[in-house]
CSV table of C-alpha atoms in Angstrom, one decimal:
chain,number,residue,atom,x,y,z
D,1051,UNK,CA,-81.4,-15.2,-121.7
D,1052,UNK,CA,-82.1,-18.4,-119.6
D,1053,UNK,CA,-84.3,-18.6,-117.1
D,1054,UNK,CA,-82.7,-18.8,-113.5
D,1055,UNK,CA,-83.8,-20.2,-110.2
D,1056,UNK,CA,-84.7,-16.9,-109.0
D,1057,UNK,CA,-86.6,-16.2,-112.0
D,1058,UNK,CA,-88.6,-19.7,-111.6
D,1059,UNK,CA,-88.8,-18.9,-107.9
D,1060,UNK,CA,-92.8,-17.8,-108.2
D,1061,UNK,CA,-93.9,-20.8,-110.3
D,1062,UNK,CA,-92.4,-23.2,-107.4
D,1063,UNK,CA,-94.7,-24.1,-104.3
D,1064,UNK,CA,-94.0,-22.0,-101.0
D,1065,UNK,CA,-95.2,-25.6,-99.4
D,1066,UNK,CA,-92.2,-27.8,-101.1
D,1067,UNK,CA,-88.9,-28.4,-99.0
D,1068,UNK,CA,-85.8,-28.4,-101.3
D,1069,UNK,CA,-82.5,-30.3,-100.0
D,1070,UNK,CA,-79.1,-30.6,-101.5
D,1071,UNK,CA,-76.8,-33.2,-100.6
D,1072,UNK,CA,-73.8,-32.9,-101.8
D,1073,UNK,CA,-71.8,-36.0,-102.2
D,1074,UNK,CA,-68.2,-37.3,-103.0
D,1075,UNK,CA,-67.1,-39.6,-106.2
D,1076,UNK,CA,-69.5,-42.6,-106.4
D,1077,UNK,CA,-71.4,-42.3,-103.3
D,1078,UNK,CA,-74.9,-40.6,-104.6
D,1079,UNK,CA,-76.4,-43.9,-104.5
D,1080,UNK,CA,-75.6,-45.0,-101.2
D,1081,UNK,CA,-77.2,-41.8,-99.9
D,1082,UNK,CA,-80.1,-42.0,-101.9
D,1083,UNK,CA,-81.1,-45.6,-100.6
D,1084,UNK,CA,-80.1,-44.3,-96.8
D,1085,UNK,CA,-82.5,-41.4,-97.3
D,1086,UNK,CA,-85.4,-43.5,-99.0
D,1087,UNK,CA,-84.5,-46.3,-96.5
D,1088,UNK,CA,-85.4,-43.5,-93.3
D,1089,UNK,CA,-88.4,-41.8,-94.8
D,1090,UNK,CA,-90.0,-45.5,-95.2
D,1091,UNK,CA,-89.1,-46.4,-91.6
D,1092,UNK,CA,-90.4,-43.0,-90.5
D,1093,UNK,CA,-93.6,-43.7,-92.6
D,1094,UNK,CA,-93.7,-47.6,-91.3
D,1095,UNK,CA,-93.7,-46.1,-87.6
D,1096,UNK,CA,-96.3,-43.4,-87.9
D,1097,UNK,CA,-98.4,-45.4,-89.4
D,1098,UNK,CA,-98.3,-48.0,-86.7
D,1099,UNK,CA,-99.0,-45.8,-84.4
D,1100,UNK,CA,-101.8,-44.0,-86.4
D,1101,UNK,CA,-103.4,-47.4,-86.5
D,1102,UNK,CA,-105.1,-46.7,-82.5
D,1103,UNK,CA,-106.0,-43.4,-83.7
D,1104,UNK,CA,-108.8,-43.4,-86.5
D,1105,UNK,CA,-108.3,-39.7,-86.7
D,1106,UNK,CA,-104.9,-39.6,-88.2
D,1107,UNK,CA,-104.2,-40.5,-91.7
D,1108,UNK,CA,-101.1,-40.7,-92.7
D,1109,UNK,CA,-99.8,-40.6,-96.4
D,1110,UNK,CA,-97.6,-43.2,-97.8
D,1111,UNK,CA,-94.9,-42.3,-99.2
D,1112,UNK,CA,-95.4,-42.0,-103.0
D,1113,UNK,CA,-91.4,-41.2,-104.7
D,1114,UNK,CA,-90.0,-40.7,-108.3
D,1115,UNK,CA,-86.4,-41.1,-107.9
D,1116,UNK,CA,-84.3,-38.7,-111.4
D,1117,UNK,CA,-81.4,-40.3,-113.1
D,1118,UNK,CA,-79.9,-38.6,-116.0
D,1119,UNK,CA,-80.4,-41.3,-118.3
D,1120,UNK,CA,-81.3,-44.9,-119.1
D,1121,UNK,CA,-77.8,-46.1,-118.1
D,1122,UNK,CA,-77.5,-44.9,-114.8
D,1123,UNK,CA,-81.0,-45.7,-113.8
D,1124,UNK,CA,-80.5,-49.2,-115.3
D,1125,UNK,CA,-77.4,-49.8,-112.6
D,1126,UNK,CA,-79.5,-48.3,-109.8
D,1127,UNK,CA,-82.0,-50.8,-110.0
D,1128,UNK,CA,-80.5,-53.5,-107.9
D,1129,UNK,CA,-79.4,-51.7,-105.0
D,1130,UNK,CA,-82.9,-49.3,-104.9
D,1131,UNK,CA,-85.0,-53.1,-104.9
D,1132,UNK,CA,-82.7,-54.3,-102.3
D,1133,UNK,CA,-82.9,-51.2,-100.1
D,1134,UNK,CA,-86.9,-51.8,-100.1
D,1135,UNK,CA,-88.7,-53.9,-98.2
D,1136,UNK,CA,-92.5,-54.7,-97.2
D,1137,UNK,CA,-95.5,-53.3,-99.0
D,1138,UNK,CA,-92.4,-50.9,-101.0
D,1139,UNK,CA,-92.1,-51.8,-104.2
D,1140,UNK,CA,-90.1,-50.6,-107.1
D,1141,UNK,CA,-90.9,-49.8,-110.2
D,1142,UNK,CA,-89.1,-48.7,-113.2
D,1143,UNK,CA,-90.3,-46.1,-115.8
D,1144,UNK,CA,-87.4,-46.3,-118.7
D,1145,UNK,CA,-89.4,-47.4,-122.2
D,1146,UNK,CA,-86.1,-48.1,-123.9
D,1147,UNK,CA,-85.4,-51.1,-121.8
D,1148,UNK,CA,-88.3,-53.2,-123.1
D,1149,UNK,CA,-91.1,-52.9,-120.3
D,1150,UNK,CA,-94.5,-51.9,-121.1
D,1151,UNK,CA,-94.4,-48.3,-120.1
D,1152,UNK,CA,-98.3,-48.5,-119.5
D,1153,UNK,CA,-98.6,-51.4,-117.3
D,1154,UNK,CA,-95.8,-49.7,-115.2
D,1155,UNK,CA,-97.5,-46.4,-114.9
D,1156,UNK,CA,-100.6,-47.9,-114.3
D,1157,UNK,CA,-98.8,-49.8,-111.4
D,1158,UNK,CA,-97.7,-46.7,-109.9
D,1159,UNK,CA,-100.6,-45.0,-110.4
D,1160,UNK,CA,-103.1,-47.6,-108.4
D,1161,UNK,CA,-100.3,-48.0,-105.8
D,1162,UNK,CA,-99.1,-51.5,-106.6
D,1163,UNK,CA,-95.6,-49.7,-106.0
D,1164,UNK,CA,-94.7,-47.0,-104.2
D,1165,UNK,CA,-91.1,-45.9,-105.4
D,1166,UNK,CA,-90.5,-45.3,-109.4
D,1167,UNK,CA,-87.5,-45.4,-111.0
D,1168,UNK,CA,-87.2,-42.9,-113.5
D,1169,UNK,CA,-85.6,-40.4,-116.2
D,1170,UNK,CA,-86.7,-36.9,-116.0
D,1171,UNK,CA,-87.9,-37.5,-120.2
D,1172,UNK,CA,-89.5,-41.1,-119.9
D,1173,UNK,CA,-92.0,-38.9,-117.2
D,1174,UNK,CA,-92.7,-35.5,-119.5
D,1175,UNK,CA,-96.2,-35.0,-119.9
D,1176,UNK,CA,-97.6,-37.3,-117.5
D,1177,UNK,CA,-99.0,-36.3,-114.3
D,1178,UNK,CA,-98.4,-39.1,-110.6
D,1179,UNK,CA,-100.9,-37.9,-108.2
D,1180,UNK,CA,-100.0,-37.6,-104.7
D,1181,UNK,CA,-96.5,-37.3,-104.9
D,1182,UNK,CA,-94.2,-36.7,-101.8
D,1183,UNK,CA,-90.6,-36.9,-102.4
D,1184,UNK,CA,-88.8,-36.4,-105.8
D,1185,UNK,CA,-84.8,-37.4,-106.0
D,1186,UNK,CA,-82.8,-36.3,-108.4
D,1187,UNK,CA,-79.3,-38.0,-108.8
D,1188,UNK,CA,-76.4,-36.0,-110.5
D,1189,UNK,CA,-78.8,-34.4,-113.0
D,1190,UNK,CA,-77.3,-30.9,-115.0
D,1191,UNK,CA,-78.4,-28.0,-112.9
D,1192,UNK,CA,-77.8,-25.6,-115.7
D,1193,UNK,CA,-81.4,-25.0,-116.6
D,1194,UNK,CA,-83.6,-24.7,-114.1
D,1195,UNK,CA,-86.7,-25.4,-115.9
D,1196,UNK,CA,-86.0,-28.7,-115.9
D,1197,UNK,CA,-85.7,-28.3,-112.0
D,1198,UNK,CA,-88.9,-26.7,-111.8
D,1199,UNK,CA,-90.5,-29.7,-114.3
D,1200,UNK,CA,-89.2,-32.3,-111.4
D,1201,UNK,CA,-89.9,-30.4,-108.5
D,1202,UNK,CA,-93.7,-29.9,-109.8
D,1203,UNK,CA,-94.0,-33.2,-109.5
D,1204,UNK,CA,-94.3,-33.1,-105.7
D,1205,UNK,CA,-95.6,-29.5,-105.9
D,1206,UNK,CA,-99.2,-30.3,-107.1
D,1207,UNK,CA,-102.4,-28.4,-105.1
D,1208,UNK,CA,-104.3,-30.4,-102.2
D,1209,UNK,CA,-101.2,-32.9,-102.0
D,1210,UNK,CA,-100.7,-33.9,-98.6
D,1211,UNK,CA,-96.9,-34.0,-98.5
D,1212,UNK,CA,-94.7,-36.5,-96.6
D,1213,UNK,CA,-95.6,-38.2,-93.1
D,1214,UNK,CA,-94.7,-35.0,-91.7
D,1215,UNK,CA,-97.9,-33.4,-93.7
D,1216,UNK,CA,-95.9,-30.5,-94.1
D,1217,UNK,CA,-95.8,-30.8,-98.1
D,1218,UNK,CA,-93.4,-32.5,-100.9
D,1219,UNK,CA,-89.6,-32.8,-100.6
D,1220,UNK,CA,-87.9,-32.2,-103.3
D,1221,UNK,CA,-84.0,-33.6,-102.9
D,1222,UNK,CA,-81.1,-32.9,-105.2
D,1223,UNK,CA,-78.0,-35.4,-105.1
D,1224,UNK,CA,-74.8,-33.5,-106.5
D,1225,UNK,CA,-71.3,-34.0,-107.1
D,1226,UNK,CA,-68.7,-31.5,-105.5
D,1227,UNK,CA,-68.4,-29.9,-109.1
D,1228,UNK,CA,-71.9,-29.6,-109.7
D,1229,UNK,CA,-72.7,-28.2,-106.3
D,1230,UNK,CA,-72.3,-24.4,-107.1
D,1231,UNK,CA,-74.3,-24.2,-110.4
């Protein structure tokens, strides 16, 4: 028997947020860059304002965004670099396409960029610290281990979370026809 949700319910992190956005025919990618687009601004603006207050530290925002497979994340880069702007930077984690993994993961990792680009396999086994937003774009939501693998990602102990501090945000971008598995 496989594993459901429910089942996988303990292992997740009380702390996480999970959203589903459910979107029509080819217009996941628009939503993802309008939802990375507002949580950068967000971050841009508390941060600002954190700067007169030595108190407050604020997290940036630290994102792996899913994509089925090489393909699709291939024809996201374009529109993901053009949505960024300032200190964001992309990066893109697919080891098929002729970048050196390492030098990528090692610019993620000492925040030379702050967005990755990624398939859920080309990140197995490796750990991102500090984490706060994981996307996942139209990936197969029959086995939910492989949800809890990507939601992990943001649901590792001591993280701070997003700008709101209130933890990781894990967001799942489905097609009508995948929205009730």
């Amino acid at each position: 028997r496989m594993a459901s949700l429910k089942d996988l319910g303990l292992c997740l992190d009380p702390g996480l947020k999970h959203d589903r956005v459910v979107v029509p025919g080819d217009r996941g990618m628009l939503c993802l860059v309008r939802m990375l687009r507002k949580e950068l601004h967000e971050y841009e603006r508390a941060a600002s304002q954190a700067d007169s207050d030595d108190d407050v530290a604020i997290q940036r925002p630290r994102v792996v965004a899913f994509f089925p497979g090489e393909e699709e994340a291939k024809a996201a880069i374009e529109p993901m670099r053009d949505a960024l702007w300032g200190e964001h930077k992309l990066c893109v984690l697919l080891p098929n396409i002729g970048v050196n993994p390492l030098e990528i993961m090692e610019q993620f990792k000492s925040n030379a960029t702050s967005v990755m680009l990624a398939t859920p396999n080309s990140v197995r086994g490796l750990d991102f610290a500090n984490l706060t937003h994981v996307y996942t774009m139209y990936l197969p939501s029959d086995d939910p281990r492989e949800y809890l693998h990507l939601a992990g990602r943001v649901g590792r102990i001591g993280q701070m979370g997003s700008v709101s501090g209130s933890g990781g945000r894990v967001t799942s971008i489905l097609r009508p026809e995948e929205a009730d598995q």
